[in-house]
CSV table of C-alpha atoms in Angstrom, one decimal:
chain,number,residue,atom,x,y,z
A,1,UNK,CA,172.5,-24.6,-48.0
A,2,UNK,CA,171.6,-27.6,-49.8
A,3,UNK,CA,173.0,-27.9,-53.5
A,4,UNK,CA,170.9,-29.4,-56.0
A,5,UNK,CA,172.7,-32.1,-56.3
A,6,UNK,CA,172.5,-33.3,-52.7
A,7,UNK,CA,168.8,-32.7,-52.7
A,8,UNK,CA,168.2,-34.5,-55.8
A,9,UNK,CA,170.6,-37.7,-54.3
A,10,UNK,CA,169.1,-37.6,-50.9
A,11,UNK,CA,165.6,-37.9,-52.8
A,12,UNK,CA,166.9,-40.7,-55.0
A,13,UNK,CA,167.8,-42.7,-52.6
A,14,UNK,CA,164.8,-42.7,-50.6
A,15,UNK,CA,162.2,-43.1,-53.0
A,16,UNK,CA,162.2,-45.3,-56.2
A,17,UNK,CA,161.2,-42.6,-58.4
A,18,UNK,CA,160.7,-38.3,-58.6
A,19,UNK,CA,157.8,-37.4,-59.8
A,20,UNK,CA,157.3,-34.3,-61.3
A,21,UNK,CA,153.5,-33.6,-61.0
A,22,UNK,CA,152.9,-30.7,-63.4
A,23,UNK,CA,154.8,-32.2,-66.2
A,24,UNK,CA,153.6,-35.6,-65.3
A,25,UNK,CA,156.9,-37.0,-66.0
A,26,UNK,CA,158.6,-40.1,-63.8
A,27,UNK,CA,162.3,-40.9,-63.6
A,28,UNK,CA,163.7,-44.0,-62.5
A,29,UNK,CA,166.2,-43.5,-60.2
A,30,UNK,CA,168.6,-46.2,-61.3
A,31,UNK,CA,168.4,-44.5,-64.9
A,32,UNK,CA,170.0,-41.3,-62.9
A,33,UNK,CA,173.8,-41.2,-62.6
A,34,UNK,CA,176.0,-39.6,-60.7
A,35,UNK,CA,177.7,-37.4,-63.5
A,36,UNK,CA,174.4,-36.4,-64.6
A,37,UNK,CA,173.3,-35.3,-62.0
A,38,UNK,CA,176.9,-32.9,-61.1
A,39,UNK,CA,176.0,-31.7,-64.7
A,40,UNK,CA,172.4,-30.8,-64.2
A,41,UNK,CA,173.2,-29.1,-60.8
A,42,UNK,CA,175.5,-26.9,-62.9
A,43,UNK,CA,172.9,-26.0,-65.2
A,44,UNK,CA,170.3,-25.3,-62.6
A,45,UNK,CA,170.1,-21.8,-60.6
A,46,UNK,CA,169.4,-21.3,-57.5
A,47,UNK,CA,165.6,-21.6,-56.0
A,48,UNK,CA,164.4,-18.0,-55.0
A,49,UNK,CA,161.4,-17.0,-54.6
A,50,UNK,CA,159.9,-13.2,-55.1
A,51,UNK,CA,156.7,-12.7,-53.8
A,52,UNK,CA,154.7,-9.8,-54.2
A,53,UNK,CA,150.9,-10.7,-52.8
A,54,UNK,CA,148.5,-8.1,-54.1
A,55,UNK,CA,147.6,-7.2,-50.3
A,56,UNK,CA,151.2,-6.1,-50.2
A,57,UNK,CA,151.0,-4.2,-53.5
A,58,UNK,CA,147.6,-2.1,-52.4
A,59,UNK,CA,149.2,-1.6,-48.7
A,60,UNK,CA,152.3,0.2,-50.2
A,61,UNK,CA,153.2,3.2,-49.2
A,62,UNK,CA,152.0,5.5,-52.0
A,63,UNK,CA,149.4,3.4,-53.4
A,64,UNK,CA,146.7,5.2,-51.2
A,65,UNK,CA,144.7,5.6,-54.0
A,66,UNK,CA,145.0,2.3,-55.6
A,67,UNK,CA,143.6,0.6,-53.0
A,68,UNK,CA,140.7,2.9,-52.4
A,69,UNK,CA,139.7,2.5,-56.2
A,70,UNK,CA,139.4,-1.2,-55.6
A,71,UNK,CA,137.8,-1.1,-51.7
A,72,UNK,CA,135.5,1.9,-52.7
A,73,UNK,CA,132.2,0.0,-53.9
A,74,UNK,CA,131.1,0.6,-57.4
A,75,UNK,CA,127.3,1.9,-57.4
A,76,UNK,CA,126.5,2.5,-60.8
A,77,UNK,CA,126.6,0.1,-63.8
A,78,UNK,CA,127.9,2.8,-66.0
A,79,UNK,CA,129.2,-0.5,-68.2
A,80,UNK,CA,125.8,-2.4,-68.8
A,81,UNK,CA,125.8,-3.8,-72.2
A,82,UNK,CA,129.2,-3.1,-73.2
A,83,UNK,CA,131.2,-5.9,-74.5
A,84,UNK,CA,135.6,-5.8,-73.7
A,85,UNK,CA,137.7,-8.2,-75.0
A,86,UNK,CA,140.9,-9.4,-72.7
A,87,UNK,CA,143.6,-10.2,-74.8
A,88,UNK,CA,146.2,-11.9,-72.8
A,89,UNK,CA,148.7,-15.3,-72.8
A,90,UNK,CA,151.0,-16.9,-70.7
A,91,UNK,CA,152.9,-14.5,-68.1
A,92,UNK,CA,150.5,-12.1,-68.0
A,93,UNK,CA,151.2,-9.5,-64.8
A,94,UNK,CA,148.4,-10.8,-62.5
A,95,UNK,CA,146.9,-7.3,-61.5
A,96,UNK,CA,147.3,-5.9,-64.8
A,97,UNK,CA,144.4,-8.5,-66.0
A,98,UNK,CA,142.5,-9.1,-63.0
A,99,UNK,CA,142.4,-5.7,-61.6
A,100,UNK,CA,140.7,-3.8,-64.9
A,101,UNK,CA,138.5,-7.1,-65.6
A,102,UNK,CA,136.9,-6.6,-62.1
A,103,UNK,CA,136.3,-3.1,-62.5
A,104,UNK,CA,134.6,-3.4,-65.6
A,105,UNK,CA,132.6,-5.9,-64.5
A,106,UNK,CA,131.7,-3.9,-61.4
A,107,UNK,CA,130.7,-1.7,-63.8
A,108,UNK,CA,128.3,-4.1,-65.8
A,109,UNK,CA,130.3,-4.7,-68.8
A,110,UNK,CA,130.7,-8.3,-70.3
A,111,UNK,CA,134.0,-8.9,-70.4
A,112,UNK,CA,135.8,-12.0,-72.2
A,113,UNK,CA,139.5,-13.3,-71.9
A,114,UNK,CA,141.0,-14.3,-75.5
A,115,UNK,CA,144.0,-16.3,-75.9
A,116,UNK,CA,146.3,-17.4,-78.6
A,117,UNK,CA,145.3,-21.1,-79.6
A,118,UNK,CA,147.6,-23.7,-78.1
A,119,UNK,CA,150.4,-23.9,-79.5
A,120,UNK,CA,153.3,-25.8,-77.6
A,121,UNK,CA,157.2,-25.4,-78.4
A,122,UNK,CA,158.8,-28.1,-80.7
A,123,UNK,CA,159.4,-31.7,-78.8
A,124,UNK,CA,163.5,-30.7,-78.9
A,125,UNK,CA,162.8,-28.0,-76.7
A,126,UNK,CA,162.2,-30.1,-74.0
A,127,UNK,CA,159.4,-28.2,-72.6
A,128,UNK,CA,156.2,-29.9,-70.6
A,129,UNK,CA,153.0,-28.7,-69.9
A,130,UNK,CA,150.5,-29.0,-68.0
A,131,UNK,CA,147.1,-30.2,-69.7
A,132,UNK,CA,145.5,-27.2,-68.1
A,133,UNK,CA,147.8,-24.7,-70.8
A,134,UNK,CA,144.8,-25.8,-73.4
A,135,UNK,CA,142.1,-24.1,-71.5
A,136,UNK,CA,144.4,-21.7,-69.3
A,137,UNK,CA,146.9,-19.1,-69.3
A,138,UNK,CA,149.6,-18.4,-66.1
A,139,UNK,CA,149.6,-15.3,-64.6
A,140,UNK,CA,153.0,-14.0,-63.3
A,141,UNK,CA,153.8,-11.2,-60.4
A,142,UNK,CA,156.8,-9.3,-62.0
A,143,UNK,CA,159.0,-12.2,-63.1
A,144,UNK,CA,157.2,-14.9,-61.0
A,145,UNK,CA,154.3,-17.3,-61.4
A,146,UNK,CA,151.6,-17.7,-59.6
A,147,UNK,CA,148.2,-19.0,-61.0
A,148,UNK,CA,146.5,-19.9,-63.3
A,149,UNK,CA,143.0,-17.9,-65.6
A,150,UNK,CA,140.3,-19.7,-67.5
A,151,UNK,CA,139.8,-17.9,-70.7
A,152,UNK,CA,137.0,-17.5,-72.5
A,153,UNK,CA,137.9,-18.0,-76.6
A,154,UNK,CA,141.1,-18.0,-78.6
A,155,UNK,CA,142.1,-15.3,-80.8
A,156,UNK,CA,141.0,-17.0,-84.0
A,157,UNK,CA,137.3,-16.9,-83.1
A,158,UNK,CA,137.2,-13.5,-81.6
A,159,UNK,CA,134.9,-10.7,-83.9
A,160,UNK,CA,135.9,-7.6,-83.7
A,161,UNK,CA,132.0,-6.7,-84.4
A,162,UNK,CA,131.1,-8.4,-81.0
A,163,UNK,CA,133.1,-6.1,-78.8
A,164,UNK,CA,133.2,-2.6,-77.8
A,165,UNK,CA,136.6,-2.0,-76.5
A,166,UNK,CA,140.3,-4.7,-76.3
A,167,UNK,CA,142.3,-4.2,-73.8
A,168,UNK,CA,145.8,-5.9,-73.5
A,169,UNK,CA,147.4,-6.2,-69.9
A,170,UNK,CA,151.3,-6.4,-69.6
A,171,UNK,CA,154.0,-8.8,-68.2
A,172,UNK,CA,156.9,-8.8,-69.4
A,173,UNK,CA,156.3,-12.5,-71.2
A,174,UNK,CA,152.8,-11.9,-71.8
A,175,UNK,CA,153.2,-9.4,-75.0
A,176,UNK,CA,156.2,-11.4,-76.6
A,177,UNK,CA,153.6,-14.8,-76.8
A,178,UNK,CA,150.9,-12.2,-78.2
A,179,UNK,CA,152.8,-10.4,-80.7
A,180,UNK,CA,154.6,-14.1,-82.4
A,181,UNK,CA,150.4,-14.7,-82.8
A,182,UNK,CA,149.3,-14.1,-86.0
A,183,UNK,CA,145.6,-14.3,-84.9
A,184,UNK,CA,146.2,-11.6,-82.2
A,185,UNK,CA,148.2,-8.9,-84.5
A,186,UNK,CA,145.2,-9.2,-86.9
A,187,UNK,CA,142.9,-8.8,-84.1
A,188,UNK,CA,143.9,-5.4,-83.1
A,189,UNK,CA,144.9,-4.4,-86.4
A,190,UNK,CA,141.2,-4.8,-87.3
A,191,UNK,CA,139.7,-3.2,-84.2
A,192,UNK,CA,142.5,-0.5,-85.7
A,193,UNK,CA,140.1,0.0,-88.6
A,194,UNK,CA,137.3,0.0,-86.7
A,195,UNK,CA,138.1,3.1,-84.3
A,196,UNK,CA,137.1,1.3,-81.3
A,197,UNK,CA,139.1,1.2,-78.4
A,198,UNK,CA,142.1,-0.3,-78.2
A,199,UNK,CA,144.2,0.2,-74.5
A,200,UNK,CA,147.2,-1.4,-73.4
A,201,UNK,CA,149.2,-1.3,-70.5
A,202,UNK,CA,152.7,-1.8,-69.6
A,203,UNK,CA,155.0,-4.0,-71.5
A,204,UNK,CA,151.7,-4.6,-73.7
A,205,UNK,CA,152.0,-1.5,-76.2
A,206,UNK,CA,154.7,-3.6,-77.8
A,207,UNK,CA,151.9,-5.6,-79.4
A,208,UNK,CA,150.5,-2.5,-80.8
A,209,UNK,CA,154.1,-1.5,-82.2
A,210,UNK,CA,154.3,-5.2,-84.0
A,211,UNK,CA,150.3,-4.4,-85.3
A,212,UNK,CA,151.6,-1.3,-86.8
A,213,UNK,CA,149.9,1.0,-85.9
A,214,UNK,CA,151.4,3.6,-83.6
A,215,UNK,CA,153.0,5.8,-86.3
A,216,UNK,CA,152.4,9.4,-85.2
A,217,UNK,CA,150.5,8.4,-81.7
A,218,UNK,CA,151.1,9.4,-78.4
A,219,UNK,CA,151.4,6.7,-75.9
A,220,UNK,CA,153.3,5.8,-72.5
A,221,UNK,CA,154.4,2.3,-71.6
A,222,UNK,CA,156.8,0.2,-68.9
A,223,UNK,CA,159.9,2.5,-68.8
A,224,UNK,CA,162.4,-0.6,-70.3
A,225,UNK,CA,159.7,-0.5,-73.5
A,226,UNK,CA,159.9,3.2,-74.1
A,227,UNK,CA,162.7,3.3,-76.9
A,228,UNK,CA,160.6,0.4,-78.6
A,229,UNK,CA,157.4,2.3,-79.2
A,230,UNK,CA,159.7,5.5,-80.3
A,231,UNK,CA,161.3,3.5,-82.9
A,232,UNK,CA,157.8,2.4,-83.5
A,233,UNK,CA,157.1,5.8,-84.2
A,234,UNK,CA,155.0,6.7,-81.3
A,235,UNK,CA,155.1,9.8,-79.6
A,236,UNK,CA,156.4,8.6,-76.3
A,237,UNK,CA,156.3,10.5,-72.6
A,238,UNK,CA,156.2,9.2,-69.2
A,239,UNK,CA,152.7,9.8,-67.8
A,240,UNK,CA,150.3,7.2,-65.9
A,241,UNK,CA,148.1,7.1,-68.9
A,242,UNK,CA,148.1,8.4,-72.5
A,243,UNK,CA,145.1,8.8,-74.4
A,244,UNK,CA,145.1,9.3,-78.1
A,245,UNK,CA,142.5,8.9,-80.2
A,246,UNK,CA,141.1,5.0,-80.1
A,247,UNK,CA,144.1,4.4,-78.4
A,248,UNK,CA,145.0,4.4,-74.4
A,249,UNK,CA,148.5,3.1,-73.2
A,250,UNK,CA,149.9,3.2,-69.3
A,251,UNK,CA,152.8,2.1,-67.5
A,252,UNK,CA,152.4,0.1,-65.0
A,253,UNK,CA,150.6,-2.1,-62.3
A,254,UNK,CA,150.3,1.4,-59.8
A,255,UNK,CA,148.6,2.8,-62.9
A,256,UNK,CA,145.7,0.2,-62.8
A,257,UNK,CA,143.1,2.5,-61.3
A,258,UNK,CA,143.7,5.8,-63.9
A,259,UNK,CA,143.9,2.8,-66.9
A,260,UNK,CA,140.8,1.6,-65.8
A,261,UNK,CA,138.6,5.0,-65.7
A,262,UNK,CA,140.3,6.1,-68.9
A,263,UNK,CA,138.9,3.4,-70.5
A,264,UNK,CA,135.8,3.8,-68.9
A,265,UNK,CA,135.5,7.5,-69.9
A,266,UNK,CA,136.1,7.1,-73.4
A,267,UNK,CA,133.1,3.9,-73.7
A,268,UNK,CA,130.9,6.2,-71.5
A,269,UNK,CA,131.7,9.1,-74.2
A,270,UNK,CA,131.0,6.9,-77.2
């Protein structure tokens, strides 16, 4: 195999620059040296890639019953005129967003994605991004990305007045960039106040725990989160999905389907 640094000279020497298209940055190769490069191929991992298509997910063995929920068509609009709001940012667990947000809308609801507002690291970092991060967030699979959502508004202009229900999907970078967002704690501590639903699922009940507001409640979450929402003071056990009050937590992508008719139970019961 390859190392870095003998892919990165071969390229060098047969084209007068790299060009890195997402980042939209160009390098001249006579600016490269030879040391550099040694040290950046030190620096660098290894390229693997997981995949996990969501035709492979739904043709598991043991997830019978998530693909019927998604292949069985919905016949009633048991949803029309109720208003979800999507709470999500980048690394979002693809299926975890896309999966409930289809339902629902099969179901009639209106549902809009909110974001934090843009907000890219400091220069030092060294970080680039792609001009679509201002009107998009990146959905992951697991720990890998793979696309790319439109959402609707950012956090700051979200009402709590104009929606029925929030959920928040997981990821395991998804809930750390939500819960650093000021706009997005007070979000869900207002829809707190409000009684309306609130539902979160995998690694996303961490954003509850940083809203403060899972004192006393029972909830489930991703299995490495667990001790998190205990020392949040939830009541914490290891079911699909957890309904408490205005609140409904679950564990996983596999849970999807049981999130999703939780959550539209408790609308159809309000």
């Amino acid at each position: 195999m390859k190392t870095i640094y003998q892919m990165m000279l071969a390229s060098l020497l047969s084209v007068p620059a790299i060009v890195h298209v997402n980042a939209q940055v160009k390098v001249k190769a006579e600016q490269v040296k030879l040391h550099e490069l040694d040290v950046m191929n030190q620096l660098t991992t290894a390229t693997a890639v997981v995949n996990m298509p969501v035709s492979q997910l739904l043709n598991a063995p043991g997830n019978e019953a998530l693909r019927a929920f998604f292949f069985t068509p919905v016949k009633e609009k048991t949803l029309q005129g109720k208003r979800i709001a999507v709470i999500a940012a980048d690394g979002f667990e693809e299926i975890e967003l896309t999966g409930p947000v289809w339902y629902f809308r099969q179901l009639g609801a209106r549902v809009d994605i909110v974001a934090p507002k843009f907000n890219p690291a400091p220069e030092r970092f060294g970080l680039s991004y792609p001009e679509m991060s201002k009107t998009h967030i990146m959905a992951i699979q697991y720990l890998q990305p793979v696309g790319w959502i439109k959402f609707d508004l950012t956090a700051d202009q979200a009402k709590v007045s104009d929606y029925d229900a929030v959920f928040i999907p997981g990821g395991a970078w998804n809930p750390d960039n939500l819960r650093y967002d000021k706009d997005v704690i007070k979000f869900i501590q207002d829809f707190s106040g409000s009684k309306k639903l609130i539902a979160a699922i995998c690694h996303a009940p961490v954003v509850l725990a940083s809203a403060d507001i899972l004192k006393g409640r029972k909830l489930t979450g991703y299995w490495n989160i667990q001790v998190d929402l205990k020392n949040a003071g939830g009541i914490v056990t290891d079911e699909p999905v957890v309904t408490d009050g205005n609140i409904i937590t679950s564990r996983h992508p596999i849970d999807v389907a049981d999130f999703s008719r939780a959550v539209e139970n408790w609308l159809l019961k309000k």
